[in-house]
Amino acid sequence: MRLLTHNMLSSNIKGVTNGFPLRIEAEKVVEKTVEMNADFLKKMFEKIQWKAFIDASRAMGYTELPEEVDPTTLESDEFLSKFHHALLELHLEEGALVCPETGRRFPVNKGIPNMLLHEDEV
Amino acid sequence: MDQINPELESINSLQITTKINNEKALKKMPSRTAQIRLMSSHEEVYEPCDDSFALVDALLADCNNLLKHCPTLCMEIGCGSGYVITSLALMLGQEGLAVNYIATDINPLAIRVTRETMDAHGVDAELIITDIASGLEKRLAGSVDVIVVNPPYVPTPEDEVGVGGITASWAGGENGRSVIDRILPVADRLLSEKGWLYMVTLIANNPSEICLYMREKGYASRIVIQRSTEEESLHIIKFWRDLDIEGDNEKASADKSAPGRLMEYVLTQLPPFTFWRCSDRDNK
Ligand SMILES: C[S@@+](CC[C@H](N)C(=O)[O-])C[C@H]1O[C@@H](n2cnc3c(N)ncnc32)[C@H](O)[C@@H]1O
């Protein structure tokens, strides 16, 4: 699971009002290199919730991202390559996503989050 | 008995030459659909079937439009073996990650098989085990440019829906609409302004009613592929937002007497089964 996906996931348990962001418990993180595409990154930048994104990247052991960003940050190649790395090259392979409100853990195995709910949660 | 039917023989040699030509073609041009021999499988996971092929053929038929559409996020709901999302990724390409793919399935085994199928074809998607798009709906709302769905559409008793495993791949409840009717509002929520939805439906699902439902939400639709097999008659329908329709709907809700009139208008202008093709504007 990439951090791009993490940034798009919320806790879906019934009654939870503040299910975003899910806290990452990382047991195993893998890196896979992919070619960079600046246009894609710029489009995604608009959709990313930045605070959740830096917290997630820290939980994955990556601390190079700046706290504060604004659209002009995107003009820096150095920033783009860091953003690219954190967004698309870091994968949570084993671990869990934890609901910020209830503490319920959604397991991540072989890079795949399981968001299925128990009967009493829907 | 031993006589060789000359007709048969010529058919055979014909097949052999087409096969060689295909192989040549394959070497020249990378395949644009997932290859059956590279597909992973599991007895509890839906194997690519006529409906899967019809959906991929619809995507191929619309491939030029899809390429011009420049989607950023594409999603499959209920990816099963991964045949469809793999084909879409091969068609639109993934170089330099200009497109991100997401696929969901309620069956964890299906997600595993999809991963293996995608790996075998050198493409990849973000895979999530979930009910439809549960967990993604809030943050991904209005962001998905292409959604493809081959839902469980077979009419079954309601209690067969949601029992999991291979049954979940076909059991559709009353008129085969139980899961479809839950998918439609989710798709509406996830699709971007320019978003397109491709969905497999069976005649028994009452596709014209599905189109009317989507029309009320502001979508135009057309049949991309219509195909009858021995067992079923399938339509692959494409939906896209149409500003004119949204305008009509707004006018209709502003004017209390209008909803009835609007419906009448839709039905007379666009009788079931022909209206989808009428709305083939902008080459969609
Ligand atoms: C007809 S099969 C299609 C599989 C594959 N897309 C294809 O075309 O070959 C339907 C798929 O939807 C999945 N499915 C059924 N109900 C679902 C739900 N509520 N949420 C997500 N996936 C679901 C099934 O597990 C199955 O893999």
Coordinates of C-alpha atoms and ligand atoms in Angstrom, one line a residue:
Chain A
M1 CA 0.0 0.0 0.0
R2 CA 1.3 3.4 -1.1
L3 CA 1.0 6.5 1.0
L4 CA -1.2 7.9 -1.8
T5 CA -3.7 5.2 -0.9
H6 CA -3.3 5.8 2.8
N7 CA -4.2 9.4 2.3
M8 CA -7.4 8.4 0.6
L9 CA -8.5 5.9 3.3
S10 CA -10.7 6.6 6.3
S11 CA -12.1 4.4 9.0
N12 CA -15.5 3.2 7.8
I13 CA -16.9 1.9 11.1
K14 CA -20.5 2.9 11.7
G15 CA -20.8 6.0 14.0
V16 CA -17.2 7.1 13.6
T17 CA -17.2 10.8 12.6
N18 CA -13.5 11.4 12.6
G19 CA -12.0 8.4 10.9
F20 CA -9.1 10.2 9.1
P21 CA -6.2 9.8 9.0
L22 CA -5.7 6.2 10.0
R23 CA -2.5 5.8 12.1
I24 CA 0.1 3.6 10.5
E25 CA 1.7 0.8 12.5
A26 CA 4.6 -0.2 10.3
E27 CA 6.1 -3.7 10.7
K28 CA 7.7 -3.9 7.2
V29 CA 8.2 -1.1 4.7
V30 CA 9.5 -1.8 1.2
E31 CA 10.8 0.6 -1.5
K32 CA 10.1 0.1 -5.2
T33 CA 11.5 2.5 -7.6
V34 CA 9.2 4.0 -10.2
E35 CA 9.7 6.6 -12.9
M36 CA 8.7 10.1 -11.9
N37 CA 5.9 12.0 -13.6
A38 CA 5.7 15.7 -12.6
D39 CA 2.2 16.2 -14.0
F40 CA 0.8 13.3 -12.0
L41 CA 2.5 14.6 -8.9
K42 CA 1.1 18.1 -9.3
K43 CA -2.4 16.7 -9.8
M44 CA -2.1 14.5 -6.7
F45 CA -0.6 17.4 -4.6
E46 CA -4.0 19.1 -4.8
K47 CA -5.7 16.0 -3.3
I48 CA -3.3 15.2 -0.6
Q49 CA -3.9 16.2 3.0
W50 CA -0.4 17.3 3.9
K51 CA -0.4 16.9 7.6
A52 CA -1.7 13.3 7.3
F53 CA 0.9 12.7 4.6
I54 CA 4.0 13.8 6.6
D55 CA 2.8 11.9 9.7
A56 CA 2.3 8.8 7.6
S57 CA 5.7 9.2 5.9
R58 CA 7.4 9.5 9.4
A59 CA 5.6 6.4 10.5
M60 CA 7.2 4.7 7.5
G61 CA 10.6 6.0 8.6
Y62 CA 10.9 8.8 6.0
T63 CA 11.5 12.3 7.5
E64 CA 12.6 14.4 4.5
L65 CA 9.4 16.1 3.8
P66 CA 8.9 19.8 4.8
E67 CA 6.2 20.7 7.4
E68 CA 4.8 23.6 5.5
V69 CA 4.0 23.6 1.8
D70 CA 2.2 25.8 -0.6
P71 CA 1.8 25.6 -4.4
T72 CA 5.1 27.3 -5.0
T73 CA 6.9 24.4 -3.3
L74 CA 6.0 22.4 -6.3
E75 CA 8.4 24.4 -8.5
S76 CA 11.4 22.8 -6.7
D77 CA 12.7 19.7 -8.3
E78 CA 14.2 18.6 -5.1
F79 CA 10.8 18.8 -3.4
L80 CA 9.1 16.9 -6.3
S81 CA 11.5 14.0 -6.0
K82 CA 11.0 13.7 -2.3
F83 CA 7.2 14.0 -2.7
H84 CA 7.4 11.3 -5.5
H85 CA 9.4 9.0 -3.3
A86 CA 7.1 9.2 -0.3
L87 CA 3.9 9.1 -2.3
L88 CA 4.6 6.3 -4.7
E89 CA 7.8 4.4 -3.8
L90 CA 7.3 3.6 -0.1
H91 CA 5.0 0.7 0.4
L92 CA 3.5 -0.5 3.7
E93 CA 4.0 -4.2 3.3
E94 CA 3.1 -5.5 6.7
G95 CA 1.4 -3.7 9.6
A96 CA -1.9 -2.1 10.4
L97 CA -4.0 1.0 10.0
V98 CA -5.5 2.2 13.2
C99 CA -8.8 4.0 13.5
P100 CA -8.1 7.3 15.3
E101 CA -11.4 7.3 17.1
T102 CA -12.0 3.7 18.2
G103 CA -8.4 2.2 18.0
R104 CA -9.7 -0.6 15.8
R105 CA -6.9 -2.1 13.7
F106 CA -7.2 -2.8 10.0
P107 CA -4.5 -5.3 9.1
V108 CA -2.2 -4.8 6.2
N109 CA -0.7 -8.1 4.8
K110 CA 1.4 -8.5 1.8
G111 CA 0.8 -4.8 1.1
I112 CA -3.0 -5.2 1.1
P113 CA -5.2 -3.4 3.6
N114 CA -8.3 -5.2 4.8
M115 CA -11.1 -2.8 5.4
L116 CA -13.8 -5.4 5.9
L117 CA -16.0 -4.7 8.9
H118 CA -17.4 -7.1 11.5
E119 CA -21.1 -7.4 11.6
D120 CA -21.5 -5.1 14.7
E121 CA -19.4 -2.3 12.9
V122 CA -21.6 -1.7 9.9
Chain B
M1 CA -13.6 -43.0 -40.8
D2 CA -10.1 -42.3 -41.7
Q3 CA -11.0 -40.0 -44.5
I4 CA -9.8 -36.5 -43.9
N5 CA -12.4 -34.0 -44.5
P6 CA -10.6 -31.5 -46.8
E7 CA -12.7 -28.6 -45.5
L8 CA -11.6 -29.3 -42.0
E9 CA -8.0 -29.6 -43.0
S10 CA -8.1 -26.2 -44.7
I11 CA -9.7 -24.7 -41.6
N12 CA -6.9 -26.1 -39.5
S13 CA -4.2 -24.7 -41.7
L14 CA -6.0 -21.4 -41.6
Q15 CA -5.9 -21.4 -37.9
I16 CA -2.3 -22.2 -37.9
T17 CA -1.4 -19.2 -40.1
T18 CA -3.6 -16.9 -38.1
K19 CA -1.8 -18.1 -35.0
I20 CA 1.6 -17.4 -36.5
N21 CA 0.4 -14.0 -37.5
N22 CA -0.9 -13.3 -34.1
E23 CA 2.4 -14.3 -32.6
K24 CA 4.2 -12.0 -34.9
A25 CA 1.8 -9.2 -34.0
L26 CA 2.3 -10.0 -30.4
K27 CA 6.0 -9.5 -30.7
K28 CA 5.7 -6.2 -32.5
M29 CA 3.0 -4.7 -30.4
P30 CA 2.6 -5.3 -26.6
S31 CA -0.7 -7.0 -25.9
R32 CA -3.5 -4.6 -24.8
T33 CA -5.4 -7.1 -22.9
A34 CA -4.5 -9.5 -20.1
Q35 CA -3.4 -12.9 -21.5
I36 CA -5.3 -15.9 -20.3
R37 CA -2.1 -18.0 -20.0
L38 CA -0.7 -15.5 -17.6
M39 CA -3.8 -15.3 -15.4
S40 CA -3.6 -16.5 -11.9
S41 CA -6.6 -18.4 -10.5
H42 CA -8.2 -19.9 -7.5
E43 CA -11.3 -22.1 -7.2
E44 CA -13.0 -19.5 -4.9
V45 CA -12.3 -16.6 -7.4
Y46 CA -14.4 -15.8 -10.5
E47 CA -12.6 -16.8 -13.7
P48 CA -12.7 -14.5 -16.7
C49 CA -15.9 -15.3 -18.5
D50 CA -18.1 -13.9 -21.3
D51 CA -19.1 -10.9 -19.1
S52 CA -15.4 -10.1 -18.3
F53 CA -14.5 -10.4 -22.0
A54 CA -17.4 -8.2 -23.0
L55 CA -16.3 -5.5 -20.6
V56 CA -12.7 -5.5 -21.8
D57 CA -14.0 -5.5 -25.4
A58 CA -16.0 -2.4 -24.5
L59 CA -12.9 -0.7 -23.1
L60 CA -11.0 -1.6 -26.2
A61 CA -13.8 -0.3 -28.4
D62 CA -13.6 3.0 -26.5
C63 CA -9.8 2.9 -26.1
N64 CA -9.1 6.0 -28.2
N65 CA -11.6 8.0 -26.2
L66 CA -10.0 6.7 -23.0
L67 CA -6.6 7.7 -24.1
K68 CA -7.8 11.2 -25.0
H69 CA -9.6 11.4 -21.7
C70 CA -6.2 11.3 -19.9
P71 CA -7.5 9.7 -16.6
T72 CA -5.4 10.2 -13.5
L73 CA -7.2 7.8 -11.2
C74 CA -8.9 4.6 -12.5
M75 CA -10.7 2.1 -10.3
E76 CA -12.3 -1.3 -10.6
I77 CA -14.9 -2.4 -8.1
G78 CA -15.0 -6.2 -7.7
C79 CA -11.8 -7.1 -9.6
G80 CA -12.0 -10.9 -9.2
S81 CA -9.1 -12.5 -11.1
G82 CA -7.8 -9.1 -12.2
Y83 CA -8.5 -9.6 -15.9
V84 CA -10.2 -6.3 -16.4
I85 CA -8.0 -4.0 -14.4
T86 CA -4.9 -5.6 -15.8
S87 CA -6.3 -5.1 -19.4
L88 CA -7.1 -1.5 -18.6
A89 CA -3.6 -0.9 -17.2
L90 CA -2.1 -2.4 -20.4
M91 CA -4.4 -0.3 -22.6
L92 CA -3.7 3.0 -20.9
G93 CA -0.1 2.3 -20.0
Q94 CA 1.6 3.0 -16.8
E95 CA 4.9 4.5 -17.9
G96 CA 6.1 7.1 -15.5
L97 CA 2.9 6.5 -13.5
A98 CA 0.7 9.1 -15.2
V99 CA -2.2 6.9 -14.1
N100 CA -2.9 5.3 -10.7
Y101 CA -5.1 2.3 -10.5
I102 CA -7.1 1.1 -7.5
A103 CA -9.0 -2.2 -7.4
T104 CA -11.3 -3.5 -4.7
D105 CA -12.9 -6.8 -3.9
I106 CA -14.8 -8.1 -1.0
N107 CA -13.1 -11.5 -1.5
P108 CA -9.6 -11.5 0.0
L109 CA -8.6 -14.4 -2.3
A110 CA -9.7 -12.4 -5.4
I111 CA -7.4 -9.6 -4.3
R112 CA -4.5 -12.1 -4.0
V113 CA -5.2 -13.5 -7.4
T114 CA -5.4 -10.0 -8.9
R115 CA -2.0 -9.2 -7.5
E116 CA -0.5 -12.3 -9.1
T117 CA -2.2 -11.6 -12.4
M118 CA -1.0 -8.0 -12.5
D119 CA 2.6 -9.0 -11.5
A120 CA 2.6 -11.6 -14.4
H121 CA 1.8 -8.7 -16.8
G122 CA 4.2 -6.2 -15.3
V123 CA 1.5 -3.7 -14.2
D124 CA 0.3 -2.7 -10.8
A125 CA -2.6 -1.3 -8.9
E126 CA -3.4 -0.4 -5.3
L127 CA -5.5 -3.3 -4.0
I128 CA -7.9 -3.1 -1.1
I129 CA -10.1 -5.7 0.4
T130 CA -13.4 -3.9 1.1
D131 CA -17.1 -3.8 0.5
I132 CA -17.5 -1.8 -2.8
A133 CA -15.4 1.3 -1.9
S134 CA -16.0 1.5 1.8
G135 CA -13.2 3.5 3.5
L136 CA -12.4 5.3 0.2
E137 CA -15.6 7.2 -0.3
K138 CA -14.9 10.3 1.8
R139 CA -11.4 11.2 0.6
L140 CA -11.7 9.9 -2.9
A141 CA -15.0 11.6 -3.6
G142 CA -15.0 13.5 -6.9
S143 CA -11.6 12.2 -7.9
V144 CA -11.9 9.1 -9.9
D145 CA -11.9 9.5 -13.7
V146 CA -12.7 6.0 -14.8
I147 CA -14.6 3.3 -12.9
V148 CA -15.2 -0.2 -14.3
V149 CA -17.5 -2.7 -12.8
N150 CA -18.6 -6.2 -13.6
P151 CA -20.9 -6.7 -10.6
P152 CA -22.6 -9.8 -9.3
Y153 CA -25.7 -9.5 -11.4
V154 CA -27.4 -12.9 -11.4
P155 CA -31.0 -12.8 -9.9
T156 CA -30.9 -15.0 -6.8
P157 CA -32.7 -15.2 -3.5
E158 CA -31.7 -12.2 -1.3
D159 CA -30.1 -14.4 1.3
E160 CA -27.4 -15.6 -1.1
V161 CA -26.0 -12.0 -1.4
G162 CA -23.0 -11.3 0.7
V163 CA -22.3 -14.8 1.8
G164 CA -18.7 -14.4 0.5
G165 CA -16.4 -16.6 -1.5
I166 CA -17.3 -17.5 -5.1
T167 CA -21.0 -17.0 -4.4
A168 CA -20.4 -13.3 -4.0
S169 CA -19.1 -13.2 -7.6
W170 CA -22.5 -13.8 -9.1
A171 CA -25.3 -13.6 -6.4
G172 CA -27.2 -10.4 -7.1
G173 CA -30.4 -10.8 -5.1
E174 CA -33.8 -9.6 -6.5
N175 CA -33.5 -8.9 -10.3
G176 CA -29.7 -9.2 -9.7
R177 CA -29.8 -5.6 -8.5
S178 CA -28.9 -5.8 -4.8
V179 CA -25.2 -5.0 -5.2
I180 CA -25.6 -2.9 -8.4
D181 CA -28.0 -0.6 -6.5
R182 CA -25.4 -0.1 -3.8
I183 CA -22.6 0.5 -6.3
L184 CA -24.4 3.2 -8.3
P185 CA -24.6 5.9 -5.6
V186 CA -21.0 5.1 -4.6
A187 CA -19.8 5.5 -8.3
D188 CA -21.7 8.8 -8.5
R189 CA -19.9 10.0 -5.4
L190 CA -16.4 8.9 -6.5
L191 CA -16.5 10.0 -10.1
S192 CA -14.8 13.3 -11.0
E193 CA -16.5 16.0 -13.1
K194 CA -15.2 14.3 -16.2
G195 CA -15.6 10.8 -14.8
W196 CA -16.8 7.8 -16.8
L197 CA -18.4 4.6 -15.5
Y198 CA -18.5 1.3 -17.5
M199 CA -20.8 -1.4 -16.1
V200 CA -21.9 -4.8 -17.1
T201 CA -25.7 -5.4 -16.9
L202 CA -28.0 -8.3 -17.7
I203 CA -31.4 -7.8 -19.3
A204 CA -32.9 -9.1 -16.1
N205 CA -31.3 -6.2 -14.2
N206 CA -33.6 -3.8 -16.1
P207 CA -30.8 -1.7 -17.6
S208 CA -33.2 1.1 -18.8
E209 CA -34.2 1.6 -15.2
I210 CA -30.6 1.8 -14.2
C211 CA -30.0 4.4 -16.9
L212 CA -33.0 6.4 -15.7
Y213 CA -31.7 6.3 -12.1
M214 CA -28.3 7.6 -13.3
R215 CA -30.0 10.2 -15.5
E216 CA -31.7 11.6 -12.4
K217 CA -28.2 12.0 -11.0
G218 CA -27.2 13.9 -14.1
Y219 CA -25.6 11.1 -16.2
A220 CA -26.1 10.4 -19.9
S221 CA -25.5 6.8 -21.0
R222 CA -25.0 4.6 -24.0
I223 CA -24.5 0.9 -24.7
V224 CA -20.9 0.3 -25.8
I225 CA -21.4 -3.4 -26.4
Q226 CA -24.5 -5.6 -26.5
R227 CA -23.8 -9.3 -26.6
S228 CA -26.0 -12.4 -26.3
T229 CA -24.7 -15.7 -25.3
E230 CA -26.6 -19.0 -24.9
E231 CA -27.3 -18.2 -21.3
E232 CA -27.5 -14.4 -21.0
S233 CA -27.9 -11.2 -22.8
L234 CA -25.3 -8.6 -21.7
H235 CA -25.1 -4.9 -22.1
I236 CA -21.9 -2.9 -21.3
I237 CA -23.2 0.6 -20.5
K238 CA -21.1 3.7 -20.3
F239 CA -22.2 6.6 -18.1
W240 CA -20.9 10.2 -18.0
R241 CA -22.0 13.4 -16.5
D242 CA -24.0 15.6 -18.8
L243 CA -24.5 19.2 -17.9
D244 CA -27.7 19.5 -20.0
I245 CA -29.3 16.8 -18.0
E246 CA -28.2 18.3 -14.7
G247 CA -29.7 21.6 -15.9
D248 CA -33.0 19.8 -16.7
N249 CA -33.0 18.1 -13.3
E250 CA -32.5 21.4 -11.5
K251 CA -35.2 23.1 -13.5
A252 CA -37.4 20.2 -12.7
S253 CA -36.8 20.4 -9.0
A254 CA -37.3 24.2 -9.0
D255 CA -40.7 23.8 -10.6
K256 CA -42.9 21.6 -8.5
S257 CA -45.0 20.4 -11.3
A258 CA -42.1 19.5 -13.5
P259 CA -40.7 16.1 -12.2
G260 CA -43.6 14.3 -13.8
R261 CA -43.2 16.2 -17.0
L262 CA -39.5 15.7 -17.1
M263 CA -39.9 11.9 -16.7
E264 CA -42.5 11.9 -19.5
Y265 CA -40.1 13.9 -21.6
V266 CA -37.3 11.4 -21.0
L267 CA -39.5 8.5 -21.7
T268 CA -40.9 9.8 -25.0
Q269 CA -37.6 11.2 -26.2
L270 CA -35.7 8.2 -25.2
P271 CA -37.6 5.0 -25.1
P272 CA -35.9 2.2 -23.2
F273 CA -33.2 0.4 -25.1
T274 CA -32.8 3.1 -27.7
F275 CA -32.2 6.2 -25.7
W276 CA -28.7 5.2 -24.6
R277 CA -27.5 5.3 -28.1
C278 CA -29.2 8.6 -28.8
S279 CA -27.1 10.3 -26.2
D280 CA -23.9 9.6 -28.1
R281 CA -22.8 13.1 -28.1
D282 CA -19.2 14.4 -28.0
N283 CA -18.1 11.0 -29.1
K284 CA -18.5 9.5 -25.7
Ligands
LIG1 C1 -18.8 -11.1 -11.8 S1 -17.4 -11.1 -10.8 C2 -16.3 -10.1 -11.8 C3 -14.8 -10.4 -11.6 C4 -13.9 -9.6 -12.6 N1 -14.0 -8.2 -12.5 C5 -14.2 -10.1 -14.0 O1 -14.8 -9.3 -14.8 O2 -13.9 -11.2 -14.4 C6 -17.8 -10.0 -9.5 C7 -16.7 -9.7 -8.5 O3 -17.3 -8.7 -7.5 C8 -16.9 -9.1 -6.2 N2 -17.9 -8.5 -5.3 C9 -19.1 -9.0 -5.0 N3 -19.7 -8.2 -4.1 C10 -18.8 -7.2 -3.8 C11 -18.9 -6.1 -2.9 N4 -19.9 -5.8 -2.2 N5 -17.8 -5.3 -2.9 C12 -16.7 -5.6 -3.6 N6 -16.6 -6.6 -4.5 C13 -17.7 -7.4 -4.6 C14 -16.8 -10.6 -6.3 O4 -16.0 -11.1 -5.2 C15 -16.3 -10.9 -7.7 O5 -14.9 -10.9 -7.7

